[in-house]
Short mmCIF file of C-alpha atoms in Angstrom, two decimals:
data_model
loop_
_atom_site.label_atom_id
_atom_site.label_comp_id
_atom_site.label_asym_id
_atom_site.label_seq_id
_atom_site.Cartn_x
_atom_site.Cartn_y
_atom_site.Cartn_z
CA MET A 1 318.15 92.28 -151.95
CA ASN A 2 316.45 89.92 -149.55
CA PRO A 3 317.07 86.31 -150.72
CA ALA A 4 313.35 85.54 -150.38
CA TRP A 5 312.77 87.18 -153.77
CA ILE A 6 315.10 84.72 -155.47
CA GLN A 7 313.33 81.81 -153.77
CA ALA A 8 309.90 83.09 -154.80
CA PHE A 9 311.00 84.05 -158.33
CA PRO A 10 313.67 81.46 -159.26
CA SER A 11 313.77 82.60 -162.90
CA ALA A 12 314.87 86.10 -161.87
CA ILE A 13 318.03 87.42 -163.51
CA GLN A 14 320.85 88.40 -161.15
CA ASP A 15 324.00 90.15 -162.32
CA ASP A 16 325.80 93.49 -162.10
CA ALA A 17 322.67 95.20 -163.43
CA GLY A 18 320.69 94.03 -160.41
CA THR A 19 317.84 91.58 -159.92
CA ARG A 20 315.02 91.67 -162.45
CA VAL A 21 312.38 89.39 -163.93
CA GLU A 22 311.13 88.73 -167.43
CA GLN A 23 307.38 88.55 -167.83
CA THR A 24 304.74 88.47 -170.54
CA MET A 25 302.13 91.15 -169.99
CA ARG A 26 298.81 92.06 -171.62
CA PHE A 27 298.65 91.95 -175.40
CA GLY A 28 301.88 89.92 -175.49
CA LEU A 29 304.08 92.75 -174.25
CA GLN A 30 307.45 91.39 -173.12
CA GLY A 31 308.60 93.14 -169.96
CA LEU A 32 311.82 93.26 -167.98
CA THR A 33 311.14 94.71 -164.56
CA THR A 34 312.11 94.99 -160.92
CA ALA A 35 310.94 91.83 -159.16
CA PRO A 36 307.31 92.12 -158.00
CA TRP A 37 306.96 93.97 -154.68
CA ALA A 38 310.71 94.58 -154.43
CA GLN A 39 311.74 98.10 -153.43
CA HIS A 40 314.58 98.17 -155.95
CA ILE A 41 316.85 96.00 -158.11
CA GLY A 42 319.49 95.66 -155.39
CA GLN A 43 322.37 97.49 -153.78
CA GLY A 44 325.77 97.68 -155.47
CA THR A 45 324.49 97.59 -159.03
CA SER A 46 326.62 98.93 -161.87
CA LEU A 47 325.39 101.83 -163.98
CA ASP A 48 327.45 100.54 -166.91
CA ALA A 49 325.71 97.16 -166.64
CA ILE A 50 322.29 98.82 -166.42
CA GLN A 51 323.11 100.86 -169.51
CA ARG A 52 324.05 97.69 -171.42
CA VAL A 53 320.70 96.13 -170.49
CA LEU A 54 318.85 99.22 -171.67
CA GLU A 55 320.75 99.24 -174.96
CA THR A 56 320.60 95.51 -175.78
CA SER A 57 317.40 94.04 -174.28
CA HIS A 58 314.67 93.07 -176.74
CA ALA A 59 311.93 93.69 -174.17
CA GLY A 60 309.22 96.12 -175.22
CA LEU A 61 309.05 97.51 -171.69
CA ILE A 62 311.80 97.87 -169.09
CA VAL A 63 311.12 99.23 -165.60
CA LEU A 64 314.02 99.20 -163.14
CA ASP A 65 313.82 100.77 -159.68
CA LEU A 66 317.20 102.00 -158.46
CA PRO A 67 318.01 102.07 -154.73
CA ALA A 68 317.66 105.36 -152.86
CA GLY A 69 320.66 107.59 -153.45
CA HIS A 70 321.72 105.74 -156.60
CA ASP A 71 322.78 108.15 -159.36
CA GLY A 72 321.43 107.92 -162.89
CA LEU A 73 323.23 108.19 -166.21
CA ASP A 74 324.22 111.58 -167.59
CA GLU A 75 322.41 110.60 -170.79
CA TRP A 76 319.90 107.81 -171.05
CA PRO A 77 319.73 105.50 -174.11
CA LYS A 78 317.07 105.94 -176.78
CA ASN A 79 313.44 105.61 -175.62
CA THR A 80 314.60 105.67 -171.98
CA TRP A 81 313.94 108.14 -169.17
CA ALA A 82 314.09 108.27 -165.37
CA LEU A 83 311.18 109.15 -163.13
CA ASN A 84 311.74 110.72 -159.72
CA THR A 85 310.22 108.72 -156.87
CA HIS A 86 311.08 108.45 -153.19
CA THR A 87 310.83 106.44 -150.03
CA ARG A 88 310.67 107.63 -146.42
CA ILE A 89 313.14 106.43 -143.79
CA VAL A 90 313.38 106.86 -140.01
CA PRO A 91 316.79 106.42 -138.33
CA LEU A 92 316.77 103.95 -135.43
CA THR A 93 319.07 103.70 -132.43
CA GLN A 94 319.26 100.63 -130.23
CA GLY A 95 318.20 101.52 -126.70
CA GLU A 96 316.08 104.48 -127.78
CA ASP A 97 312.30 104.38 -128.20
CA PRO A 98 311.33 105.53 -131.73
CA LEU A 99 307.88 106.49 -130.46
CA GLU A 100 309.42 109.39 -128.56
CA LEU A 101 309.90 111.14 -131.91
CA TRP A 102 306.26 110.76 -132.94
CA PRO A 103 303.91 113.75 -132.98
CA SER A 104 301.57 113.93 -130.00
CA HIS A 105 298.43 112.94 -131.92
CA ARG A 106 300.03 109.69 -133.12
CA ARG A 107 301.17 108.80 -129.61
CA LYS A 108 297.63 109.60 -128.45
CA GLN A 109 296.26 107.14 -131.04
CA TRP A 110 298.68 104.51 -129.75
CA ARG A 111 297.53 104.97 -126.15
CA ARG A 112 293.85 104.94 -127.11
CA ALA A 113 294.29 101.70 -129.08
CA GLU A 114 295.85 100.11 -126.00
CA ARG A 115 293.05 101.41 -123.75
CA GLU A 116 290.45 99.96 -126.11
CA GLY A 117 292.06 96.55 -125.72
CA SER A 118 293.71 96.18 -129.14
CA VAL A 119 296.53 93.64 -129.07
CA VAL A 120 299.56 93.24 -131.36
CA GLU A 121 300.99 89.75 -131.80
CA ARG A 122 303.58 88.05 -133.98
CA THR A 123 302.02 85.92 -136.72
CA GLN A 124 303.10 83.32 -139.25
CA ASP A 125 299.64 83.10 -140.83
CA VAL A 126 300.47 83.65 -144.50
CA ASP A 127 296.87 83.40 -145.65
CA LEU A 128 295.81 86.12 -143.20
CA LEU A 129 298.66 88.41 -144.28
CA VAL A 130 297.81 87.88 -147.95
CA ASP A 131 294.12 88.62 -147.29
CA LEU A 132 294.97 91.83 -145.42
CA HIS A 133 297.30 93.02 -148.18
CA GLN A 134 294.84 92.14 -150.94
CA ALA A 135 291.92 93.80 -149.16
CA ALA A 136 293.80 97.11 -149.05
CA ARG A 137 294.80 96.84 -152.71
CA HIS A 138 291.32 95.93 -153.89
CA ARG A 139 289.85 99.00 -152.16
CA LYS A 140 292.25 101.13 -154.23
CA GLY A 141 291.55 99.23 -157.45
CA ILE A 142 295.11 97.88 -157.64
CA VAL A 143 295.61 94.49 -159.29
CA SER A 144 297.74 92.14 -157.19
CA ASN A 145 298.64 88.49 -157.86
CA GLY A 146 297.67 86.62 -154.70
CA THR A 147 299.41 83.40 -155.70
CA GLN A 148 302.77 85.11 -156.27
CA LEU A 149 302.32 87.15 -153.11
CA LYS A 150 301.72 84.04 -151.01
CA ALA A 151 304.86 82.39 -152.41
CA LEU A 152 306.92 85.49 -151.61
CA LEU A 153 305.55 85.94 -148.07
CA THR A 154 306.10 82.25 -147.36
CA ALA A 155 309.76 82.66 -148.33
CA LEU A 156 310.10 85.96 -146.45
CA LEU A 157 308.76 84.54 -143.19
CA LEU A 158 311.60 82.00 -143.22
CA GLN A 159 314.21 84.78 -143.17
CA PRO A 160 315.73 85.56 -139.76
CA ASP A 161 315.31 89.33 -140.16
CA THR A 162 311.61 89.17 -141.05
CA HIS A 163 308.88 89.81 -138.49
CA ALA A 164 305.14 89.85 -139.15
CA TRP A 165 302.41 91.17 -136.86
CA LYS A 166 298.64 91.25 -136.60
CA VAL A 167 296.42 93.63 -134.64
CA THR A 168 293.34 92.17 -132.96
CA LEU A 169 290.56 94.31 -131.50
CA SER A 170 289.09 93.66 -128.07
CA GLY A 171 286.21 91.78 -129.67
CA GLY A 172 288.56 89.30 -131.33
CA LYS A 173 288.52 90.68 -134.88
CA VAL A 174 291.84 91.07 -136.71
CA VAL A 175 291.85 94.43 -138.52
CA ALA A 176 295.46 95.08 -139.50
CA GLY A 177 298.74 93.32 -140.14
CA GLY A 178 302.07 93.73 -141.82
CA VAL A 179 305.32 92.10 -142.83
CA PHE A 180 308.62 93.84 -142.08
CA HIS A 181 311.83 92.50 -143.56
CA GLY A 182 315.53 93.16 -143.92
CA ASP A 183 317.48 93.99 -147.04
CA GLY A 184 321.04 93.11 -146.09
CA ASP A 185 321.91 96.71 -145.15
CA GLN A 186 320.68 96.96 -141.52
CA SER A 187 317.33 98.31 -142.69
CA CYS A 188 313.87 97.19 -141.68
CA ILE A 189 311.43 97.64 -144.55
CA TYR A 190 307.67 97.91 -144.17
CA GLY A 191 307.19 95.65 -147.14
CA PHE A 192 303.57 94.53 -146.89
CA GLY A 193 300.59 95.69 -144.93
CA GLY A 194 296.86 95.90 -145.06
CA GLN A 195 293.67 96.42 -143.13
CA PHE A 196 290.14 95.15 -143.00
CA ARG A 197 287.49 97.80 -142.46
CA GLY A 198 286.68 98.51 -138.83
CA GLN A 199 283.24 99.08 -137.37
CA LYS A 200 284.05 102.35 -135.58
CA ALA A 201 285.52 105.60 -136.86
CA GLY A 202 289.30 105.67 -136.57
CA GLU A 203 289.53 102.06 -135.46
CA THR A 204 291.62 100.88 -138.42
CA SER A 205 293.87 103.94 -138.31
CA ARG A 206 294.65 103.37 -134.63
CA ALA A 207 295.35 99.70 -135.33
CA THR A 208 297.82 100.68 -138.05
CA VAL A 209 299.59 103.09 -135.68
CA LEU A 210 299.83 100.30 -133.11
CA LEU A 211 301.23 97.97 -135.79
CA LEU A 212 303.87 100.43 -136.99
CA GLY A 213 304.98 101.39 -133.48
CA THR A 214 305.42 97.77 -132.47
CA ALA A 215 307.40 96.97 -135.61
CA MET A 216 309.62 100.04 -135.20
CA ARG A 217 310.37 99.17 -131.58
CA HIS A 218 311.18 95.58 -132.51
CA ALA A 219 313.47 96.72 -135.34
CA ALA A 220 315.33 99.13 -133.04
CA LYS A 221 315.80 96.47 -130.36
CA SER A 222 317.04 94.02 -133.02
CA GLY A 223 319.77 96.44 -134.13
CA ALA A 224 318.30 97.82 -137.34
CA LYS A 225 319.68 101.25 -138.21
CA HIS A 226 316.81 102.41 -140.41
CA PHE A 227 313.07 101.87 -140.71
CA ASP A 228 312.04 102.21 -144.36
CA PHE A 229 308.35 102.82 -145.02
CA GLY A 230 308.82 101.70 -148.62
CA GLY A 231 307.48 104.93 -150.05
CA SER A 232 304.15 105.77 -151.60
CA GLN A 233 303.21 108.03 -154.48
CA ASP A 234 299.81 108.55 -152.85
CA PRO A 235 300.08 112.05 -151.27
CA GLY A 236 297.88 111.11 -148.32
CA VAL A 237 299.86 107.99 -147.49
CA ASP A 238 303.12 109.86 -147.97
CA ARG A 239 302.03 112.53 -145.46
CA PHE A 240 301.03 109.77 -143.04
CA TYR A 241 304.52 108.24 -143.24
CA ALA A 242 306.17 111.65 -142.85
CA GLU A 243 304.37 112.16 -139.54
CA PHE A 244 306.41 109.34 -138.00
CA GLY A 245 309.59 111.32 -138.52
CA ALA A 246 310.39 109.65 -141.82
CA ALA A 247 312.61 111.80 -144.04
CA LYS A 248 312.29 111.77 -147.80
CA HIS A 249 314.96 109.85 -149.74
CA ASP A 250 314.90 110.25 -153.51
CA LYS A 251 314.96 107.31 -155.89
CA LEU A 252 314.93 106.83 -159.65
CA LYS A 253 312.61 104.58 -161.66
CA VAL A 254 314.23 103.90 -165.03
CA VAL A 255 311.77 103.25 -167.86
CA ARG A 256 312.38 102.21 -171.46
CA ILE A 257 309.40 101.71 -173.79
CA GLU A 258 309.81 100.70 -177.41
CA TRP A 259 307.47 101.57 -180.25
CA PRO A 260 304.63 100.83 -180.81
CA TRP A 261 304.09 100.07 -177.12
CA ARG A 262 304.55 103.74 -176.26
CA LEU A 263 301.29 104.54 -178.06
CA ILE A 264 299.40 101.99 -175.98
CA LEU A 265 301.08 102.56 -172.63
CA ARG A 266 300.86 106.33 -172.85
CA TRP A 267 297.15 105.89 -172.12
CA ALA A 268 297.12 102.58 -170.23
CA ARG A 269 300.03 103.47 -167.89
CA PRO A 270 300.54 107.24 -167.85
CA ASP A 271 302.46 106.86 -164.59
CA LEU A 272 305.37 105.40 -166.59
CA PHE A 273 305.88 108.62 -168.55
CA PRO A 274 307.49 111.90 -167.52
CA ARG A 275 304.84 114.22 -166.14
CA LYS A 276 305.14 116.74 -168.97
CA SER A 277 304.49 113.92 -171.45
CA ARG A 278 301.46 112.52 -169.70
CA PRO A 279 298.09 113.10 -171.35
CA ASP A 280 295.84 115.69 -169.69
#
Protein backbone atom coordinates (compact mmCIF):
# COMPACT_ATOMS: atom_id res chain seq x y z
CA MET A 1 0.00 0.00 0.00
CA ASN A 2 1.15 3.51 -0.74
CA PRO A 3 2.72 4.99 2.44
CA ALA A 4 0.62 8.14 2.07
CA TRP A 5 -2.31 6.29 3.65
CA ILE A 6 -0.34 5.67 6.83
CA GLN A 7 0.67 9.33 6.96
CA ALA A 8 -2.92 10.50 6.47
CA PHE A 9 -4.39 7.88 8.84
CA PRO A 10 -1.71 7.39 11.53
CA SER A 11 -4.04 5.31 13.72
CA ALA A 12 -4.41 2.68 10.99
CA ILE A 13 -3.63 -0.90 11.98
CA GLN A 14 -0.88 -2.61 9.97
CA ASP A 15 -0.07 -6.30 10.33
CA ASP A 16 -0.28 -9.58 8.43
CA ALA A 17 -4.02 -9.02 7.97
CA GLY A 18 -3.33 -5.85 5.99
CA THR A 19 -3.94 -2.16 6.63
CA ARG A 20 -7.29 -1.19 8.13
CA VAL A 21 -8.83 1.55 10.24
CA GLU A 22 -11.18 1.59 13.20
CA GLN A 23 -13.97 4.12 13.03
CA THR A 24 -17.20 5.01 14.80
CA MET A 25 -20.08 5.28 12.35
CA ARG A 26 -23.70 6.39 12.57
CA PHE A 27 -25.70 5.23 15.58
CA GLY A 28 -22.45 4.30 17.37
CA LEU A 29 -21.61 1.42 15.04
CA GLN A 30 -17.98 0.39 15.49
CA GLY A 31 -16.40 -0.39 12.14
CA LEU A 32 -13.15 -1.98 11.02
CA THR A 33 -12.59 -1.23 7.35
CA THR A 34 -10.18 -0.79 4.48
CA ALA A 35 -8.60 2.66 4.82
CA PRO A 36 -10.74 5.36 3.17
CA TRP A 37 -10.19 5.59 -0.60
CA ALA A 38 -7.68 2.73 -0.59
CA GLN A 39 -8.13 0.13 -3.32
CA HIS A 40 -7.42 -2.75 -0.94
CA ILE A 41 -5.85 -3.68 2.41
CA GLY A 42 -2.42 -4.30 0.89
CA GLN A 43 -0.43 -6.86 -1.02
CA GLY A 44 1.05 -9.90 0.72
CA THR A 45 -1.63 -10.23 3.36
CA SER A 46 -2.19 -13.55 5.12
CA LEU A 47 -5.55 -15.31 4.85
CA ASP A 48 -4.94 -16.92 8.24
CA ALA A 49 -4.42 -13.48 9.78
CA ILE A 50 -7.55 -12.13 8.08
CA GLN A 51 -9.52 -15.08 9.42
CA ARG A 52 -8.29 -14.37 12.96
CA VAL A 53 -9.46 -10.76 12.65
CA LEU A 54 -12.87 -11.89 11.43
CA GLU A 55 -13.20 -14.37 14.30
CA THR A 56 -11.93 -12.16 17.15
CA SER A 57 -12.74 -8.51 16.36
CA HIS A 58 -15.48 -6.90 18.45
CA ALA A 59 -16.42 -4.51 15.63
CA GLY A 60 -20.06 -4.58 14.59
CA LEU A 61 -19.06 -4.11 10.95
CA ILE A 62 -15.94 -5.30 9.13
CA VAL A 63 -15.31 -4.47 5.47
CA LEU A 64 -11.97 -5.56 4.00
CA ASP A 65 -11.10 -5.21 0.31
CA LEU A 66 -8.66 -7.87 -0.86
CA PRO A 67 -6.22 -7.16 -3.71
CA ALA A 68 -7.10 -8.36 -7.20
CA GLY A 69 -6.33 -12.04 -7.61
CA HIS A 70 -6.29 -12.69 -3.86
CA ASP A 71 -8.09 -15.93 -2.98
CA GLY A 72 -10.74 -16.11 -0.27
CA LEU A 73 -11.28 -18.69 2.45
CA ASP A 74 -12.90 -22.02 1.66
CA GLU A 75 -15.36 -21.29 4.47
CA TRP A 76 -15.93 -17.88 5.96
CA PRO A 77 -16.50 -17.37 9.72
CA LYS A 78 -19.97 -16.78 11.14
CA ASN A 79 -21.82 -13.68 9.87
CA THR A 80 -19.17 -13.22 7.14
CA TRP A 81 -19.39 -13.36 3.36
CA ALA A 82 -17.41 -12.20 0.33
CA LEU A 83 -18.78 -9.99 -2.42
CA ASN A 84 -17.40 -10.17 -5.95
CA THR A 85 -16.07 -6.84 -7.23
CA HIS A 86 -13.46 -5.97 -9.82
CA THR A 87 -11.06 -3.39 -11.13
CA ARG A 88 -9.91 -2.76 -14.70
CA ILE A 89 -6.24 -2.75 -15.67
CA VAL A 90 -4.35 -1.86 -18.85
CA PRO A 91 -0.84 -3.31 -19.37
CA LEU A 92 1.81 -0.69 -20.18
CA THR A 93 5.09 -1.04 -22.03
CA GLN A 94 7.82 1.57 -21.89
CA GLY A 95 8.43 2.98 -25.35
CA GLU A 96 4.95 2.15 -26.61
CA ASP A 97 2.09 4.64 -26.80
CA PRO A 98 -0.96 3.32 -24.88
CA LEU A 99 -3.24 5.51 -26.98
CA GLU A 100 -2.57 3.27 -29.98
CA LEU A 101 -4.77 0.64 -28.32
CA TRP A 102 -7.70 3.01 -27.85
CA PRO A 103 -10.85 2.69 -29.97
CA SER A 104 -11.09 5.22 -32.78
CA HIS A 105 -13.83 7.32 -31.17
CA ARG A 106 -11.73 7.88 -28.03
CA ARG A 107 -8.70 8.91 -30.08
CA LYS A 108 -11.03 11.23 -32.02
CA GLN A 109 -12.14 12.82 -28.73
CA TRP A 110 -8.49 13.31 -27.79
CA ARG A 111 -7.70 15.07 -31.07
CA ARG A 112 -10.81 17.26 -30.87
CA ALA A 113 -9.93 18.34 -27.31
CA GLU A 114 -6.49 19.38 -28.53
CA ARG A 115 -7.97 21.25 -31.52
CA GLU A 116 -10.33 23.12 -29.20
CA GLY A 117 -7.34 24.35 -27.20
CA SER A 118 -7.72 22.24 -24.05
CA VAL A 119 -4.45 21.97 -22.14
CA VAL A 120 -3.26 19.34 -19.63
CA GLU A 121 -0.78 20.45 -16.97
CA ARG A 122 0.77 19.00 -13.83
CA THR A 123 -0.70 20.46 -10.65
CA GLN A 124 0.02 20.49 -6.94
CA ASP A 125 -3.14 22.44 -6.10
CA VAL A 126 -4.68 20.21 -3.42
CA ASP A 127 -7.72 22.43 -2.93
CA LEU A 128 -8.54 22.27 -6.65
CA LEU A 129 -8.15 18.49 -6.72
CA VAL A 130 -10.37 18.11 -3.67
CA ASP A 131 -13.02 20.39 -5.20
CA LEU A 132 -13.01 18.41 -8.46
CA HIS A 133 -13.33 15.09 -6.64
CA GLN A 134 -16.06 16.36 -4.33
CA ALA A 135 -18.04 17.91 -7.18
CA ALA A 136 -18.24 14.56 -8.95
CA ARG A 137 -19.25 12.75 -5.76
CA HIS A 138 -21.90 15.29 -4.83
CA ARG A 139 -23.55 14.94 -8.26
CA LYS A 140 -23.91 11.21 -7.54
CA GLY A 141 -25.14 11.77 -3.98
CA ILE A 142 -22.04 10.13 -2.47
CA VAL A 143 -20.89 11.37 0.94
CA SER A 144 -17.17 12.17 1.03
CA ASN A 145 -15.11 13.65 3.88
CA GLY A 146 -13.30 16.62 2.37
CA THR A 147 -11.02 17.14 5.36
CA GLN A 148 -9.74 13.56 5.30
CA LEU A 149 -9.42 13.67 1.52
CA LYS A 150 -7.29 16.81 1.65
CA ALA A 151 -4.97 15.23 4.22
CA LEU A 152 -4.58 12.12 2.06
CA LEU A 153 -3.97 14.02 -1.20
CA THR A 154 -1.45 16.26 0.54
CA ALA A 155 0.48 13.15 1.62
CA LEU A 156 0.09 11.47 -1.78
CA LEU A 157 1.48 14.45 -3.69
CA LEU A 158 4.71 14.13 -1.71
CA GLN A 159 5.26 10.59 -3.01
CA PRO A 160 7.70 10.25 -5.92
CA ASP A 161 5.39 7.99 -7.93
CA THR A 162 2.37 10.30 -7.71
CA HIS A 163 1.42 12.66 -10.52
CA ALA A 164 -1.61 14.95 -10.62
CA TRP A 165 -3.03 16.78 -13.63
CA LYS A 166 -5.63 19.40 -14.46
CA VAL A 167 -7.35 20.08 -17.78
CA THR A 168 -8.00 23.71 -18.70
CA LEU A 169 -10.27 24.76 -21.56
CA SER A 170 -9.26 27.39 -24.09
CA GLY A 171 -11.24 29.99 -22.16
CA GLY A 172 -9.20 29.39 -19.00
CA LYS A 173 -11.70 27.28 -17.05
CA VAL A 174 -10.45 24.11 -15.33
CA VAL A 175 -12.98 21.31 -15.92
CA ALA A 176 -11.21 18.09 -14.98
CA GLY A 177 -8.35 16.76 -12.91
CA GLY A 178 -7.03 13.62 -11.32
CA VAL A 179 -4.43 12.09 -9.05
CA PHE A 180 -2.53 8.99 -10.17
CA HIS A 181 -0.35 7.13 -7.70
CA GLY A 182 1.79 4.05 -7.24
CA ASP A 183 1.20 1.09 -4.99
CA GLY A 184 4.64 -0.44 -4.65
CA ASP A 185 4.01 -3.00 -7.41
CA GLN A 186 4.86 -1.04 -10.60
CA SER A 187 1.23 -0.03 -11.01
CA CYS A 188 -0.19 3.41 -11.67
CA ILE A 189 -3.61 3.76 -10.07
CA TYR A 190 -6.23 6.30 -11.11
CA GLY A 191 -7.00 7.02 -7.49
CA PHE A 192 -8.91 10.30 -7.59
CA GLY A 193 -10.60 12.28 -10.28
CA GLY A 194 -13.44 14.65 -10.89
CA GLN A 195 -14.98 17.17 -13.21
CA PHE A 196 -16.83 20.44 -13.10
CA ARG A 197 -19.72 20.75 -15.52
CA GLY A 198 -18.80 22.13 -18.93
CA GLN A 199 -20.78 24.63 -20.95
CA LYS A 200 -20.86 22.62 -24.19
CA ALA A 201 -22.02 19.08 -24.90
CA GLY A 202 -19.22 16.55 -24.59
CA GLU A 203 -16.75 19.10 -23.25
CA THR A 204 -16.20 17.39 -19.90
CA SER A 205 -16.00 13.93 -21.47
CA ARG A 206 -13.30 15.06 -23.89
CA ALA A 207 -11.39 16.69 -21.04
CA THR A 208 -11.48 13.41 -19.11
CA VAL A 209 -10.18 11.50 -22.14
CA LEU A 210 -7.35 14.03 -22.45
CA LEU A 211 -6.60 13.62 -18.73
CA LEU A 212 -6.51 9.82 -18.85
CA GLY A 213 -4.39 9.68 -22.01
CA THR A 214 -1.82 12.06 -20.56
CA ALA A 215 -1.62 10.11 -17.31
CA MET A 216 -1.30 6.77 -19.13
CA ARG A 217 1.50 8.10 -21.33
CA HIS A 218 3.32 9.51 -18.32
CA ALA A 219 2.97 6.22 -16.43
CA ALA A 220 4.31 4.22 -19.39
CA LYS A 221 7.29 6.55 -19.83
CA SER A 222 8.00 6.33 -16.08
CA GLY A 223 8.22 2.53 -16.23
CA ALA A 224 4.87 1.51 -14.76
CA LYS A 225 3.77 -1.93 -15.92
CA HIS A 226 0.03 -1.49 -15.34
CA PHE A 227 -2.52 1.31 -15.36
CA ASP A 228 -5.28 0.50 -12.87
CA PHE A 229 -8.54 2.39 -13.28
CA GLY A 230 -9.50 1.51 -9.71
CA GLY A 231 -12.74 -0.14 -10.73
CA SER A 232 -16.31 1.04 -10.54
CA GLN A 233 -19.53 -0.77 -9.78
CA ASP A 234 -21.38 1.79 -11.90
CA PRO A 235 -22.06 -0.08 -15.19
CA GLY A 236 -21.68 3.07 -17.29
CA VAL A 237 -18.35 4.01 -15.76
CA ASP A 238 -17.16 0.41 -16.00
CA ARG A 239 -17.95 0.34 -19.73
CA PHE A 240 -16.10 3.64 -20.14
CA TYR A 241 -12.98 2.17 -18.52
CA ALA A 242 -13.24 -1.00 -20.62
CA GLU A 243 -13.09 1.07 -23.80
CA PHE A 244 -9.50 2.03 -23.01
CA GLY A 245 -8.44 -1.60 -23.29
CA ALA A 246 -8.74 -2.24 -19.57
CA ALA A 247 -9.32 -5.91 -18.77
CA LYS A 248 -11.45 -7.00 -15.85
CA HIS A 249 -9.60 -8.28 -12.76
CA ASP A 250 -11.75 -9.83 -10.05
CA LYS A 251 -11.51 -8.83 -6.41
CA LEU A 252 -13.22 -9.84 -3.17
CA LYS A 253 -14.82 -7.52 -0.61
CA VAL A 254 -15.04 -9.38 2.70
CA VAL A 255 -17.93 -8.28 4.93
CA ARG A 256 -18.82 -9.31 8.47
CA ILE A 257 -21.89 -7.78 10.14
CA GLU A 258 -22.96 -8.70 13.65
CA TRP A 259 -26.49 -8.66 14.99
CA PRO A 260 -28.45 -6.44 15.44
CA TRP A 261 -26.60 -4.28 12.91
CA ARG A 262 -27.58 -6.64 10.10
CA LEU A 263 -31.22 -5.57 10.53
CA ILE A 264 -30.28 -1.90 10.13
CA LEU A 265 -27.65 -2.23 7.42
CA ARG A 266 -29.74 -4.58 5.30
CA TRP A 267 -31.81 -1.50 4.42
CA ALA A 268 -29.27 1.31 4.91
CA ARG A 269 -26.43 -0.43 2.99
CA PRO A 270 -27.86 -3.18 0.78
CA ASP A 271 -24.64 -3.08 -1.25
CA LEU A 272 -22.88 -4.84 1.65
CA PHE A 273 -25.06 -7.95 1.34
CA PRO A 274 -24.97 -10.78 -1.20
CA ARG A 275 -27.28 -9.97 -4.08
CA LYS A 276 -29.71 -12.78 -3.32
CA SER A 277 -30.09 -11.41 0.22
CA ARG A 278 -30.69 -7.83 -0.79
CA PRO A 279 -34.21 -6.48 -0.36
CA ASP A 280 -36.22 -6.02 -3.57
